[in-house]
Short mmCIF file of C-alpha atoms and ligand atoms in Angstrom, two decimals:
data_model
loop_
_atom_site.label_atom_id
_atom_site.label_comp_id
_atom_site.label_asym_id
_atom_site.label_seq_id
_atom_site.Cartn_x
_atom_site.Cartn_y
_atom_site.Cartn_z
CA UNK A 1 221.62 -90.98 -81.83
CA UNK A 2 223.37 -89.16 -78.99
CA UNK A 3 225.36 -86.51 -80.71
CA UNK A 4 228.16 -84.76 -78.52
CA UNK A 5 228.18 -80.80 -78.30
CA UNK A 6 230.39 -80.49 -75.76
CA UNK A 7 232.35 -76.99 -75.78
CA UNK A 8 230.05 -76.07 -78.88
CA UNK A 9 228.25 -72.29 -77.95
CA UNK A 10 225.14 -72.45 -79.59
CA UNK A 11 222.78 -69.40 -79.43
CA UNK A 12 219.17 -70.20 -80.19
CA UNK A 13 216.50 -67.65 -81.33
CA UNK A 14 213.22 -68.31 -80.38
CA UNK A 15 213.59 -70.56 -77.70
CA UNK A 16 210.37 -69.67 -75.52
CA UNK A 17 208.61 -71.65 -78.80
CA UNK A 18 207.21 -74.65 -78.79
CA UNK A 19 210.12 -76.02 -81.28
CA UNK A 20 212.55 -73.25 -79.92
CA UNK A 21 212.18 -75.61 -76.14
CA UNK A 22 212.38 -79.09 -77.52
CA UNK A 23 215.93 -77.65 -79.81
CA UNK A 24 216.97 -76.28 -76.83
CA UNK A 25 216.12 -79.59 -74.56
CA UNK A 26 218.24 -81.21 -77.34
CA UNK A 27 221.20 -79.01 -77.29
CA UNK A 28 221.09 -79.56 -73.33
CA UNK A 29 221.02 -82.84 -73.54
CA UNK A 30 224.13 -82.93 -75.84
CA UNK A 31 225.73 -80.88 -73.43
CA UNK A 32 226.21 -77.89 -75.43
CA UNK A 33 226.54 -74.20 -74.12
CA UNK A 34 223.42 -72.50 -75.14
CA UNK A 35 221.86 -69.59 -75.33
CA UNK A 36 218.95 -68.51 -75.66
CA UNK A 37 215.93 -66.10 -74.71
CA UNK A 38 213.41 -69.12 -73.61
CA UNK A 39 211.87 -69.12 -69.94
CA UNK A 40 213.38 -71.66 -67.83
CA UNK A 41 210.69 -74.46 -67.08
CA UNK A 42 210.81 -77.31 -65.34
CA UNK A 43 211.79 -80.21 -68.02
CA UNK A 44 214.79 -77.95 -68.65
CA UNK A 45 215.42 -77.07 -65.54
CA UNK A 46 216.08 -81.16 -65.15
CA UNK A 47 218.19 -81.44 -67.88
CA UNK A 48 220.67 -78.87 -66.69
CA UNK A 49 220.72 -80.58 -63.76
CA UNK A 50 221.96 -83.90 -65.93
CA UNK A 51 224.19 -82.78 -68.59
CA UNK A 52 227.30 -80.31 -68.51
CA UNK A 53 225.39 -77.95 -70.25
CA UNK A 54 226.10 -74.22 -69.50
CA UNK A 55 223.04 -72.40 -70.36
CA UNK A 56 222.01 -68.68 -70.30
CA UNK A 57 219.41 -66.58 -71.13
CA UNK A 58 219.15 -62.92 -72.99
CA UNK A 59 215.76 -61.06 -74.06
CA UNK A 60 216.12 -60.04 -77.17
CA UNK A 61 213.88 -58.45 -79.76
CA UNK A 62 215.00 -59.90 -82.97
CA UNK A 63 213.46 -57.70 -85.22
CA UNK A 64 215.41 -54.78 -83.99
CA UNK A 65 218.84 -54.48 -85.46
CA UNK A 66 220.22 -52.89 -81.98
CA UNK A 67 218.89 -55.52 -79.93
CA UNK A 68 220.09 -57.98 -82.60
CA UNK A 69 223.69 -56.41 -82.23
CA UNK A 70 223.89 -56.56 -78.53
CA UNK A 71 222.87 -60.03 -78.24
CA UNK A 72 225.83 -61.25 -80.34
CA UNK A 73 228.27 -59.30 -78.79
CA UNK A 74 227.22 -60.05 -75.62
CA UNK A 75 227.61 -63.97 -76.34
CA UNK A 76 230.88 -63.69 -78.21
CA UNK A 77 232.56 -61.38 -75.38
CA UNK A 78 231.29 -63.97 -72.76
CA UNK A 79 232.16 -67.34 -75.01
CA UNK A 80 234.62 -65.81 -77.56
CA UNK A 81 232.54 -67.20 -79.72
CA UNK A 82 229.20 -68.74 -81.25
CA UNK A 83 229.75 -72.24 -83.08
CA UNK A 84 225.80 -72.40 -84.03
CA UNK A 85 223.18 -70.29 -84.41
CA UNK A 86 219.33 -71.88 -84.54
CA UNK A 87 216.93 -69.32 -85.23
CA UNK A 88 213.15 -70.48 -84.66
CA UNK A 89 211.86 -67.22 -84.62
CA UNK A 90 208.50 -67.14 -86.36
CA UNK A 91 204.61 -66.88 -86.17
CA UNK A 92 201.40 -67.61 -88.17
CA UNK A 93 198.96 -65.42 -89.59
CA UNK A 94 196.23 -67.17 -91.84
CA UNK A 95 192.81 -67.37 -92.88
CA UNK A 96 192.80 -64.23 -94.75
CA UNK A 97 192.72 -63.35 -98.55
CA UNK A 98 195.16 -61.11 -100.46
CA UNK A 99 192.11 -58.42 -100.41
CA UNK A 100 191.20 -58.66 -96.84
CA UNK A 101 194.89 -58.40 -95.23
CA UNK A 102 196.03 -55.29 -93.87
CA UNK A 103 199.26 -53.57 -94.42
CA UNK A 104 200.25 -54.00 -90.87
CA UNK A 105 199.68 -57.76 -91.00
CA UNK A 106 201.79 -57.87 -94.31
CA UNK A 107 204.44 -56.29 -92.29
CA UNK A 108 204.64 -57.97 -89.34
CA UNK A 109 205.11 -61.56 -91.18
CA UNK A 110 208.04 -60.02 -93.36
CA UNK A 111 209.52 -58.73 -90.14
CA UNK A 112 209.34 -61.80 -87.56
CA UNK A 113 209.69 -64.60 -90.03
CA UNK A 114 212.09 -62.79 -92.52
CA UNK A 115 213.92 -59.69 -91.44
CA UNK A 116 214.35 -61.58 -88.34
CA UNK A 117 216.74 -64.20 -90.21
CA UNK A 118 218.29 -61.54 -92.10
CA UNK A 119 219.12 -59.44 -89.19
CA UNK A 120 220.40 -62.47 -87.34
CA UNK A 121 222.57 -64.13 -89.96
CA UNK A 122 223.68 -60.82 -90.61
CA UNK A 123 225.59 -60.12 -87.29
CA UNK A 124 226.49 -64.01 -86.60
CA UNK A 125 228.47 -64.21 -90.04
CA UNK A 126 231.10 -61.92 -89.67
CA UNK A 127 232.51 -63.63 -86.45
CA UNK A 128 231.81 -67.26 -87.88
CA UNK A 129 234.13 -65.90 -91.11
CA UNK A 130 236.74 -64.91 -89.02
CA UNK A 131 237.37 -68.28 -87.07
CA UNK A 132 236.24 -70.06 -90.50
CA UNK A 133 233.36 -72.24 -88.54
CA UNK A 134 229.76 -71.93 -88.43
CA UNK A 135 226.40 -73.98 -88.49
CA UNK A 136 223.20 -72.08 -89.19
CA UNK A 137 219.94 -73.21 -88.99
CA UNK A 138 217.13 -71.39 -90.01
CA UNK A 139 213.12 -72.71 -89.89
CA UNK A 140 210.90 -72.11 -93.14
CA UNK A 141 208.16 -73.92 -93.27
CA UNK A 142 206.09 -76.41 -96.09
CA UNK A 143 204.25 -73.38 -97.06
CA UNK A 144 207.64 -71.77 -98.29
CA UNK A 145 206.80 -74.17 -100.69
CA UNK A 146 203.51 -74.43 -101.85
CA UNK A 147 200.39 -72.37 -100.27
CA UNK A 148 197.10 -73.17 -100.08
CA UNK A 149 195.97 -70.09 -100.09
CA UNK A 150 194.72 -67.64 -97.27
CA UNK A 151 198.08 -66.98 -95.82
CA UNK A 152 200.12 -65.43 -98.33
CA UNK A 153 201.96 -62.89 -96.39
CA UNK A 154 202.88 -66.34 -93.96
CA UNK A 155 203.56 -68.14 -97.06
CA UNK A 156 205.95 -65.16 -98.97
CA UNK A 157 208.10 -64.33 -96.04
CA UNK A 158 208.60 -68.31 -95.64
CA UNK A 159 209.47 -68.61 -99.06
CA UNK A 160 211.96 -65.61 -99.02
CA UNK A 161 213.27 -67.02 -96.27
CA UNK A 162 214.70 -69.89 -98.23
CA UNK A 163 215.69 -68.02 -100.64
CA UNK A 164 218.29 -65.99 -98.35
CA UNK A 165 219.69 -69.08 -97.07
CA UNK A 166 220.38 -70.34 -100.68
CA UNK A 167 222.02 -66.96 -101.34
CA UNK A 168 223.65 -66.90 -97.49
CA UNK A 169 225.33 -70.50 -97.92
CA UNK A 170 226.57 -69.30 -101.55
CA UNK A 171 227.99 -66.61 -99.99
CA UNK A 172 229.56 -68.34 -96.78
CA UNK A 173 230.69 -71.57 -97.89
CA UNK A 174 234.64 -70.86 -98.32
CA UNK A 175 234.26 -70.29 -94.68
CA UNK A 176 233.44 -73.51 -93.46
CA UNK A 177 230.06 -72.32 -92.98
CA UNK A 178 226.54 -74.18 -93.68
CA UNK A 179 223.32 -72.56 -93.94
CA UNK A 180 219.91 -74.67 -93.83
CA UNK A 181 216.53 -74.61 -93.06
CA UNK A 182 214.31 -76.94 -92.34
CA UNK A 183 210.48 -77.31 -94.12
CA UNK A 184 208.04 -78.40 -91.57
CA UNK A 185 204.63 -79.03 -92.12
CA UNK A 186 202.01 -78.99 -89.02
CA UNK A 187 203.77 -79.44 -85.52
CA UNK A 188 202.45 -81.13 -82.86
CA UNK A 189 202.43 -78.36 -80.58
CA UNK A 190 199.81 -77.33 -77.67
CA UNK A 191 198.85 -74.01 -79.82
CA UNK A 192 197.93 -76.27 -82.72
CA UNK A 193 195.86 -78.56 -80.97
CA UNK A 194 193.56 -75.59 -79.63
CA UNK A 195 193.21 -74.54 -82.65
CA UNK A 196 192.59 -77.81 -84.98
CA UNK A 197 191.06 -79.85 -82.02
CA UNK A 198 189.45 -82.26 -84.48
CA UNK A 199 192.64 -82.82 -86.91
CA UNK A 200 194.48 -86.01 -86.80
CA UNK A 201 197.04 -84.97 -84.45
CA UNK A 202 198.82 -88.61 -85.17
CA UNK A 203 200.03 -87.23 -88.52
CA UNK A 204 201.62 -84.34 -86.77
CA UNK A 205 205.62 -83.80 -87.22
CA UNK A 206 206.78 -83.81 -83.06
CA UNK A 207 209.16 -81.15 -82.16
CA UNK A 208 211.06 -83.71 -80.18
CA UNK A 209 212.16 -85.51 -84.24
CA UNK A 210 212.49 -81.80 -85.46
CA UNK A 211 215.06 -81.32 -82.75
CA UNK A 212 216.84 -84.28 -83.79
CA UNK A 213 216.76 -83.26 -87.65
CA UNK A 214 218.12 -79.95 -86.74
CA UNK A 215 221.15 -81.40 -84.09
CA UNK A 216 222.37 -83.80 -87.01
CA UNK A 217 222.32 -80.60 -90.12
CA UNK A 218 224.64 -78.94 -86.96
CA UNK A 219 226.87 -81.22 -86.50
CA UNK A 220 229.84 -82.18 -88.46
CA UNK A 221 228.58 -85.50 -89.76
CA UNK A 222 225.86 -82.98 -92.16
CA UNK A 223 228.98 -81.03 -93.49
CA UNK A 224 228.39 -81.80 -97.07
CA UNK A 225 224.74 -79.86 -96.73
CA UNK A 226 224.33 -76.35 -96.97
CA UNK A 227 222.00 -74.04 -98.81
CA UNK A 228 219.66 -76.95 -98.47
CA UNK A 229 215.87 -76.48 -97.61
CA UNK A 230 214.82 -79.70 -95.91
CA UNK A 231 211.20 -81.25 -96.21
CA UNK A 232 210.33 -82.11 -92.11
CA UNK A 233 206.61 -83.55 -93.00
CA UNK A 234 206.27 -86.37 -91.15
CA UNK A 235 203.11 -88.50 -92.34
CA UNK A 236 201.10 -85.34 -93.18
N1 NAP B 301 203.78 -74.57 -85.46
C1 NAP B 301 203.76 -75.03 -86.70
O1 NAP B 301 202.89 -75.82 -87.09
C2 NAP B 301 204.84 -74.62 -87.67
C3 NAP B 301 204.87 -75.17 -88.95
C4 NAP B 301 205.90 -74.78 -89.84
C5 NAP B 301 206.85 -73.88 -89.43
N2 NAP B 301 206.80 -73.37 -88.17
C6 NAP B 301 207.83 -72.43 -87.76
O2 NAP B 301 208.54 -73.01 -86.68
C7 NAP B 301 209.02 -71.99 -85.81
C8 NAP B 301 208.60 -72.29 -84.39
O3 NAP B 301 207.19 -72.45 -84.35
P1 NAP B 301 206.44 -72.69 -82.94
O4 NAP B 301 205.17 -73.37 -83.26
O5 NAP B 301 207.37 -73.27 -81.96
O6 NAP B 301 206.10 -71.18 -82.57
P2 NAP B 301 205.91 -70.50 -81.15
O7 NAP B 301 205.61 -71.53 -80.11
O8 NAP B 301 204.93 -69.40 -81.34
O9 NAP B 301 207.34 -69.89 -80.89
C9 NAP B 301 207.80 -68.77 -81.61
C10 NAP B 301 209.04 -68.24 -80.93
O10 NAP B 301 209.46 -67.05 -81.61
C11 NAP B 301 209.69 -66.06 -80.63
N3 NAP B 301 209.52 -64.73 -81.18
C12 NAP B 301 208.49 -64.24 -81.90
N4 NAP B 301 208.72 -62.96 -82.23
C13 NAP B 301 209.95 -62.66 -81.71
C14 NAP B 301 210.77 -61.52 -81.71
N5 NAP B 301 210.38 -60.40 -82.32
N6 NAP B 301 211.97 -61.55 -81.07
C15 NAP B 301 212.37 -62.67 -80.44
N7 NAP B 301 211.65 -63.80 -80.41
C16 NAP B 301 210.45 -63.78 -81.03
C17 NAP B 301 208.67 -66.35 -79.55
O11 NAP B 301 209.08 -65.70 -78.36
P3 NAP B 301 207.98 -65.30 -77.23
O12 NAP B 301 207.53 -66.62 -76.65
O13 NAP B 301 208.77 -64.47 -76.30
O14 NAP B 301 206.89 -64.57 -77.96
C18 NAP B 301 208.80 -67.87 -79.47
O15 NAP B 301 209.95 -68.21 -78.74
C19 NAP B 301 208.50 -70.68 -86.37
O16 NAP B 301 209.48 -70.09 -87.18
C20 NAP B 301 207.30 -71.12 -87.20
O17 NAP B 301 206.98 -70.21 -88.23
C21 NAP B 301 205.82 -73.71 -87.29
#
């Protein structure tokens, strides 16, 4: 389905990622405006060429409240305003037991998958209140869900995370506002495929259907969801 973004501003966190590129492609492609702090590559480069899209691109550090601040502003004094905000920022840190991870690795999952979304949502809202419009997207993971052990920090701070946007769509949704995030299990991505050369990559969920899963909960056919944690498992 070819969903039409035209005129929408739509900032994107994270978009260097594997996921954060293919959302991003997507956005493009629906000839959004988008920002984000992804590197410009080639396939992208194309789809600019194709679509009406405006895109730009800001380094930010969204785990720093400052940085986090600037970013906004700068993309609401530029577009007046942002109409969605995807954040994909998030990493992986596994194969360890409670007993053998250190504090720092503890702290550095509750800061770039959690704090990250917090600080985010956090300076988005206020400006999505006052013109009473606002999509959010945020990207949690299976393992929110259930672990299977060995990545517990990974697996808390993926959980909490869908816990604030329960409490962040409660909050918001007299605003016109929705607040999601989407569950996926393994993605097909280059990283993952180095390191699980011998896994069925078949039964991988492809960033390209995660894209599409994430431009429909954005647009204003998924109104009627918010606060809604969505299971993205493919097959697996
Ligand atoms: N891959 C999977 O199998 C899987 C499964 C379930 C959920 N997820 C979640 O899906 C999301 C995307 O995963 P992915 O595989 O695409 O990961 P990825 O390729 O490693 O991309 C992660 C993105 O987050 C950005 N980032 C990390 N720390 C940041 C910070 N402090 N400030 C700003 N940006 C920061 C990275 O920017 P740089 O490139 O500049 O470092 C990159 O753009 C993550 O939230 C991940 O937890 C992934």
């Amino acid at each position: 389905m070819k969903y039409d973004y035209t005129n929408k501003i739509v900032l994107v966190t994270g978009g260097t990622g594997a996921l954060g590129r293919a959302i991003t492609a997507a956005f493009i492609a629906s000839d959004a405006k988008v920002v984000s702090s992804y590197v410009i590559d080639r396939e992208i480069e194309q789809l600019k060429k194709e679509s009406k899209a405006v895109v730009e691109l800001i380094k930010t550090d969204v785990t720093k409240e400052e940085e986090v601040e600037k970013l906004v502003l700068s993309v609401i004094s530029k577009y007046g305003r942002i109409d969605v905000l995807v954040n994909v920022v998030g990493g992986y840190l596994g194969g360890k037991s409670v007993s053998e991870l250190d504090e720092k690795e503890w702290n550095l999952m509750m800061t770039m998958n959690l704090k990250s979304a917090f600080l985010i949502s956090k300076h988005v809202i206020p400006q999505m209140v006052s013109s009473k419009y606002g999509k959010i997207m945020h990207v949690s993971s299976r393992t929110g869900l259930k672990s299977s052990g060995y990545d517990s920090a990974y697996a808390a701070s993926k959980s909490g995370l869908i816990r604030l946007v329960e409490s962040l769509s409660e909050e918001v949704k007299d605003s016109n506002i929705n607040v999601n995030c989407i569950m996926p299990s393994t993605i097909d991505t280059e990283a993952n495929r180095r390191a699980m050369p011998t896994a069925d990559h078949s039964k991988w969920v492809k960033p390209q259907d995660l894209a599409n899963v994430v431009l429909f909960l954005c647009s204003d056919e998924a109104n009627v969801i918010t606060g809604a944690a969505i299971p993205t498992y493919g097959v697996a």
